[in-house]
Short mmCIF file of C-alpha atoms and ligand atoms in Angstrom, two decimals:
data_model
loop_
_atom_site.label_atom_id
_atom_site.label_comp_id
_atom_site.label_asym_id
_atom_site.label_seq_id
_atom_site.Cartn_x
_atom_site.Cartn_y
_atom_site.Cartn_z
CA MET A 62 -5.47 -13.70 7.22
CA SER A 63 -7.80 -15.33 4.73
CA SER A 64 -8.93 -13.18 1.83
CA ASP A 65 -12.24 -13.67 0.11
CA THR A 66 -12.48 -16.41 -2.47
CA PRO A 67 -10.75 -15.40 -5.68
CA THR A 68 -13.12 -14.21 -8.37
CA SER A 69 -10.64 -14.69 -11.19
CA ALA A 70 -8.49 -17.66 -12.18
CA PRO A 71 -5.90 -18.44 -9.50
CA ASN A 72 -2.97 -17.66 -11.78
CA ALA A 73 -4.50 -14.45 -13.19
CA PRO A 74 -2.87 -11.25 -11.91
CA LEU A 75 -4.48 -9.86 -8.77
CA VAL A 76 -3.74 -6.30 -9.82
CA SER A 77 -3.52 -5.35 -13.46
CA LEU A 78 -2.91 -1.91 -14.98
CA LYS A 79 -3.13 -1.57 -18.73
CA ASN A 80 -1.97 1.56 -20.54
CA VAL A 81 -2.94 3.79 -17.64
CA ASN A 82 -2.58 7.54 -18.16
CA LYS A 83 -3.26 10.36 -15.77
CA HIS A 84 -2.82 14.13 -16.07
CA PHE A 85 -3.05 16.90 -13.52
CA GLY A 86 -3.72 19.78 -15.92
CA ASP A 87 -0.74 19.86 -18.28
CA LEU A 88 1.29 17.54 -16.06
CA HIS A 89 1.39 13.96 -17.36
CA VAL A 90 1.83 12.13 -14.03
CA LEU A 91 1.20 8.53 -15.14
CA ARG A 92 2.46 7.67 -18.60
CA ASP A 93 1.20 4.50 -20.13
CA ILE A 94 1.66 2.39 -17.03
CA ASN A 95 1.49 -1.36 -17.55
CA LEU A 96 1.82 -3.42 -14.43
CA GLU A 97 0.68 -6.84 -13.31
CA VAL A 98 1.01 -8.01 -9.73
CA ALA A 99 0.54 -11.71 -9.06
CA ARG A 100 -1.35 -13.17 -6.11
CA GLY A 101 1.02 -13.20 -3.15
CA GLU A 102 3.61 -11.04 -4.89
CA VAL A 103 5.35 -8.19 -3.05
CA VAL A 104 6.31 -5.27 -5.27
CA VAL A 105 8.37 -2.36 -4.01
CA VAL A 106 8.03 0.91 -5.92
CA ILE A 107 10.85 3.41 -5.67
CA GLY A 108 11.75 6.58 -7.50
CA PRO A 109 12.40 10.29 -7.07
CA SER A 110 9.91 12.61 -5.42
CA GLY A 111 7.24 13.69 -7.90
CA SER A 112 7.63 10.62 -10.11
CA GLY A 113 4.01 9.55 -9.62
CA LYS A 114 4.31 6.82 -6.98
CA SER A 115 1.53 8.17 -4.74
CA THR A 116 -0.70 8.88 -7.71
CA LEU A 117 -0.19 5.29 -8.84
CA CYS A 118 -1.32 3.96 -5.44
CA ARG A 119 -4.24 6.36 -5.30
CA ALA A 120 -5.34 5.38 -8.80
CA ILE A 121 -5.27 1.67 -7.90
CA ASN A 122 -7.53 2.47 -4.95
CA ARG A 123 -9.74 4.82 -6.99
CA LEU A 124 -8.88 7.78 -4.81
CA GLU A 125 -7.84 9.32 -8.13
CA THR A 126 -9.57 8.85 -11.45
CA ILE A 127 -7.51 7.95 -14.52
CA ASP A 128 -7.77 9.52 -17.98
CA ASP A 129 -7.51 6.30 -19.94
CA GLY A 130 -6.44 2.71 -19.63
CA GLN A 131 -7.75 0.08 -17.27
CA ILE A 132 -7.17 -1.01 -13.69
CA LEU A 133 -8.43 -4.40 -12.59
CA ILE A 134 -8.42 -5.83 -9.08
CA ASP A 135 -8.86 -9.60 -9.14
CA GLY A 136 -10.24 -9.32 -12.66
CA LYS A 137 -12.74 -6.59 -11.87
CA GLU A 138 -12.67 -2.88 -12.64
CA LEU A 139 -13.42 -0.67 -9.64
CA PRO A 140 -16.77 1.05 -10.11
CA ALA A 141 -16.69 4.84 -10.41
CA GLU A 142 -18.59 5.63 -7.23
CA GLY A 143 -21.29 4.69 -4.77
CA ARG A 144 -21.79 1.72 -2.52
CA ALA A 145 -20.31 -0.73 -5.03
CA LEU A 146 -17.09 1.28 -4.92
CA ALA A 147 -16.95 1.25 -1.13
CA LYS A 148 -17.38 -2.50 -1.18
CA LEU A 149 -14.83 -3.23 -3.86
CA ARG A 150 -12.43 -0.69 -2.42
CA ALA A 151 -12.38 -2.84 0.68
CA ASP A 152 -10.46 -5.33 -1.46
CA VAL A 153 -7.63 -2.81 -1.54
CA GLY A 154 -6.19 -1.88 1.84
CA MET A 155 -4.17 1.31 2.01
CA VAL A 156 -1.66 2.62 4.53
CA PHE A 157 -0.41 6.17 4.09
CA GLN A 158 2.59 8.10 5.32
CA SER A 159 0.39 9.98 7.78
CA PHE A 160 -1.45 7.45 9.86
CA ASN A 161 -4.92 8.90 9.18
CA LEU A 162 -6.58 7.31 12.20
CA PHE A 163 -9.87 8.74 13.43
CA ALA A 164 -8.62 11.07 16.18
CA HIS A 165 -11.72 10.90 18.36
CA LYS A 166 -12.22 7.14 18.22
CA THR A 167 -10.38 4.59 20.32
CA ILE A 168 -7.81 2.28 18.79
CA LEU A 169 -10.30 -0.59 18.99
CA GLU A 170 -13.01 1.50 17.28
CA ASN A 171 -10.58 2.58 14.58
CA VAL A 172 -10.09 -1.06 13.65
CA SER A 173 -13.63 -2.37 14.18
CA LEU A 174 -15.77 0.39 12.60
CA GLY A 175 -14.99 -0.31 8.92
CA PRO A 176 -16.18 -3.91 8.92
CA VAL A 177 -19.41 -2.89 10.71
CA LYS A 178 -20.15 0.03 8.38
CA VAL A 179 -19.03 -1.35 5.03
CA LYS A 180 -19.21 -5.10 5.46
CA LYS A 181 -22.20 -5.19 7.83
CA ALA A 182 -20.25 -7.26 10.34
CA LYS A 183 -21.85 -7.75 13.77
CA PRO A 184 -20.29 -5.26 16.22
CA ALA A 185 -19.27 -7.96 18.71
CA GLU A 186 -17.58 -10.02 16.01
CA ALA A 187 -15.89 -6.95 14.53
CA LYS A 188 -14.50 -6.11 17.96
CA GLU A 189 -13.24 -9.61 18.48
CA GLN A 190 -11.56 -9.58 15.09
CA ALA A 191 -10.10 -6.13 15.80
CA MET A 192 -8.57 -7.33 19.07
CA ALA A 193 -6.98 -10.28 17.28
CA LEU A 194 -5.52 -7.95 14.65
CA LEU A 195 -4.25 -5.52 17.29
CA LYS A 196 -2.59 -8.45 19.00
CA ARG A 197 -1.04 -9.52 15.75
CA VAL A 198 0.57 -6.09 15.21
CA GLY A 199 1.54 -5.93 18.88
CA VAL A 200 -0.67 -3.10 20.19
CA ASP A 201 -3.60 -4.97 21.77
CA ASN A 202 -2.66 -3.44 25.13
CA GLN A 203 -3.47 0.02 23.66
CA ALA A 204 -7.01 -0.85 22.51
CA GLY A 205 -8.85 1.61 24.76
CA LYS A 206 -6.64 4.62 24.05
CA LEU A 207 -7.02 7.43 21.54
CA PRO A 208 -4.55 7.62 18.62
CA ALA A 209 -2.74 10.67 20.03
CA GLN A 210 -1.77 8.65 23.11
CA LEU A 211 0.26 6.22 20.97
CA SER A 212 3.69 6.61 19.41
CA GLY A 213 3.95 7.08 15.65
CA GLY A 214 5.12 3.51 15.19
CA GLN A 215 2.20 2.17 17.21
CA GLN A 216 -0.27 4.34 15.29
CA GLN A 217 1.07 3.09 11.99
CA ARG A 218 0.68 -0.52 13.15
CA VAL A 219 -2.92 0.29 14.09
CA ALA A 220 -3.39 1.71 10.59
CA ILE A 221 -2.15 -1.61 9.20
CA ALA A 222 -4.55 -3.53 11.47
CA ARG A 223 -7.39 -1.25 10.37
CA ALA A 224 -6.69 -1.97 6.71
CA LEU A 225 -6.44 -5.72 7.39
CA ALA A 226 -9.80 -5.69 9.19
CA MET A 227 -11.48 -5.23 5.81
CA LYS A 228 -9.89 -8.49 4.61
CA PRO A 229 -8.27 -6.88 1.59
CA LYS A 230 -6.95 -8.89 -1.33
CA VAL A 231 -4.05 -6.49 -1.76
CA MET A 232 -2.37 -3.98 0.53
CA LEU A 233 -0.92 -0.70 -0.72
CA PHE A 234 1.63 1.12 1.41
CA ASP A 235 2.66 4.65 0.47
CA GLU A 236 5.88 5.53 2.31
CA PRO A 237 4.54 4.06 5.55
CA THR A 238 7.69 4.77 7.55
CA SER A 239 8.82 8.11 6.19
CA ALA A 240 7.04 10.15 8.87
CA LEU A 241 8.43 8.02 11.71
CA ASP A 242 11.32 8.61 14.06
CA PRO A 243 14.19 6.26 13.18
CA GLU A 244 13.73 4.01 16.21
CA MET A 245 10.14 3.27 15.20
CA ILE A 246 10.77 2.40 11.58
CA ASN A 247 11.71 -1.22 12.20
CA GLU A 248 8.68 -2.11 14.28
CA VAL A 249 6.50 -1.11 11.32
CA LEU A 250 8.74 -2.76 8.72
CA ASP A 251 8.82 -5.98 10.77
CA THR A 252 5.01 -6.06 10.75
CA MET A 253 5.08 -5.61 6.98
CA VAL A 254 7.71 -8.32 6.47
CA GLU A 255 5.55 -10.71 8.49
CA LEU A 256 2.52 -9.84 6.37
CA ALA A 257 4.54 -10.51 3.23
CA ARG A 258 5.68 -13.87 4.58
CA GLU A 259 2.08 -14.81 5.28
CA GLY A 260 1.38 -14.41 1.58
CA MET A 261 -0.33 -11.01 1.38
CA THR A 262 -0.15 -9.36 -2.03
CA MET A 263 1.55 -6.01 -1.44
CA ILE A 264 2.53 -2.89 -3.37
CA VAL A 265 4.89 -0.86 -1.22
CA VAL A 266 6.26 2.58 -2.00
CA THR A 267 9.37 2.82 0.15
CA HIS A 268 13.02 3.68 -0.01
CA GLU A 269 13.83 1.20 2.74
CA MET A 270 16.18 -1.09 0.87
CA GLY A 271 16.39 -3.49 3.81
CA PHE A 272 12.67 -4.14 3.49
CA ALA A 273 12.95 -4.52 -0.29
CA ARG A 274 15.78 -7.02 0.07
CA LYS A 275 13.99 -9.01 2.78
CA ALA A 276 10.46 -9.04 1.44
CA ALA A 277 10.15 -7.88 -2.17
CA ASP A 278 9.85 -10.18 -5.14
CA ARG A 279 10.32 -7.26 -7.52
CA VAL A 280 11.45 -3.66 -7.40
CA ILE A 281 9.89 -1.14 -9.78
CA PHE A 282 11.74 2.08 -10.46
CA MET A 283 9.56 5.02 -11.51
CA ALA A 284 10.67 8.36 -12.90
CA ASP A 285 8.59 11.09 -14.56
CA GLY A 286 5.41 9.02 -14.44
CA GLN A 287 6.93 6.01 -16.15
CA ILE A 288 8.11 2.59 -15.08
CA VAL A 289 11.73 2.95 -16.15
CA GLU A 290 13.07 -0.37 -14.98
CA GLN A 291 12.13 -3.40 -12.88
CA ALA A 292 14.07 -6.32 -11.48
CA ALA A 293 14.50 -8.58 -8.47
CA PRO A 294 15.75 -6.46 -5.52
CA GLU A 295 19.34 -7.76 -5.44
CA GLU A 296 19.66 -7.35 -9.18
CA PHE A 297 18.22 -3.84 -9.12
CA PHE A 298 20.28 -2.55 -6.20
CA THR A 299 23.58 -4.04 -7.34
CA ASN A 300 23.17 -3.65 -11.07
CA PRO A 301 20.72 -0.88 -12.04
CA LYS A 302 20.50 -0.53 -15.80
CA SER A 303 19.21 2.98 -16.50
CA GLU A 304 21.12 6.22 -15.83
CA ARG A 305 18.08 7.51 -13.90
CA ALA A 306 18.14 4.54 -11.53
CA LYS A 307 21.92 4.71 -11.07
CA ASP A 308 21.69 8.40 -10.28
CA PHE A 309 18.79 7.88 -7.86
CA LEU A 310 20.44 4.98 -6.02
CA GLY A 311 23.63 7.02 -5.75
CA LYS A 312 21.65 9.73 -3.99
CA ILE A 313 19.78 7.53 -1.52
CA LEU A 314 22.87 5.45 -0.75
CA ALA A 315 24.85 8.62 0.00
CA HIS A 316 22.58 9.25 3.03
N1 ADP B 291 -3.89 16.68 -6.68
C1 ADP B 291 -2.87 17.11 -7.45
N2 ADP B 291 -3.02 18.19 -8.24
C2 ADP B 291 -2.02 18.61 -9.04
N3 ADP B 291 -0.81 18.02 -9.12
C3 ADP B 291 -0.60 16.93 -8.33
C4 ADP B 291 -1.61 16.42 -7.47
N4 ADP B 291 -1.12 15.35 -6.82
C5 ADP B 291 0.15 15.19 -7.28
N5 ADP B 291 0.45 16.13 -8.19
C6 ADP B 291 1.73 16.25 -8.92
O1 ADP B 291 1.90 15.03 -9.62
C7 ADP B 291 3.26 14.64 -9.63
C8 ADP B 291 3.38 13.26 -9.03
O2 ADP B 291 3.05 13.33 -7.65
P1 ADP B 291 3.08 12.08 -6.69
O3 ADP B 291 2.29 10.99 -7.30
O4 ADP B 291 2.69 12.56 -5.36
O5 ADP B 291 4.63 11.70 -6.74
P2 ADP B 291 5.52 10.87 -5.70
O6 ADP B 291 4.59 10.15 -4.77
O7 ADP B 291 6.34 9.96 -6.55
O8 ADP B 291 6.37 11.87 -4.98
C9 ADP B 291 4.01 15.70 -8.85
O9 ADP B 291 4.56 16.62 -9.77
C10 ADP B 291 2.94 16.35 -8.01
O10 ADP B 291 3.24 17.68 -7.74
MG1 MG B 292 4.44 10.16 -2.74
#
């Protein structure tokens, strides 16, 4: 998957958050977040429920505004709204826990519509590209069906193909497997591992330690809106430093 030509220096961070703060009313959900993600880096974000992981993803994609600080994608700040936002937002692919496919469009349309609408791709070319992406995630034989006719794991792979169709520079995944039946989790994780190996820059909120160990360059542990600790996966899982991380890992390992 070739991304667009870099607009910043090749060694500049692809995603950069500087002193980002966000409140919901009195609740301080993102506290002075500083985070740089390098081109091709895979970062796994873990932490207790309510710690701000989803808000972090949504802020990076401008689905949420921030109170102060700065978020840059490939050296550029996302515009507040309008067509420029839609265009730049295409640089950031997002896959949610719920698959969020268009229920009344076919699988092929789900993947081909974005490039036609936002990137002004020719419909025939968008379809051809969509078929190639569906093949890549292993669901090309489902192209003519509606989302409800597919399993959860297949739908989530379509959601990944749909995000990739926009040729994003970075992919955000917010607990992409937590709504899936256990036997479908691996088919989605395998697709993500492959994407990571191909060099995609990824920020992945997940508690799947197998994925983190296989694919992540770095694990970030969040609690109460803060980045509490970060390390290489093996280091983090075997030797967490903070009490919060030790306590959290104890809980997820007990499952
Ligand atoms: N739209 C919203 N309005 C008010 N509070 C919210 C909203 N979205 C999230 N929150 C609160 O912000 C905190 C962080 O939420 P979230 O980012 O979803 O955490 P996580 O993904 O780590 O579970 C939680 O306390 C949550 O209840
Ligand atoms: Mg969440």
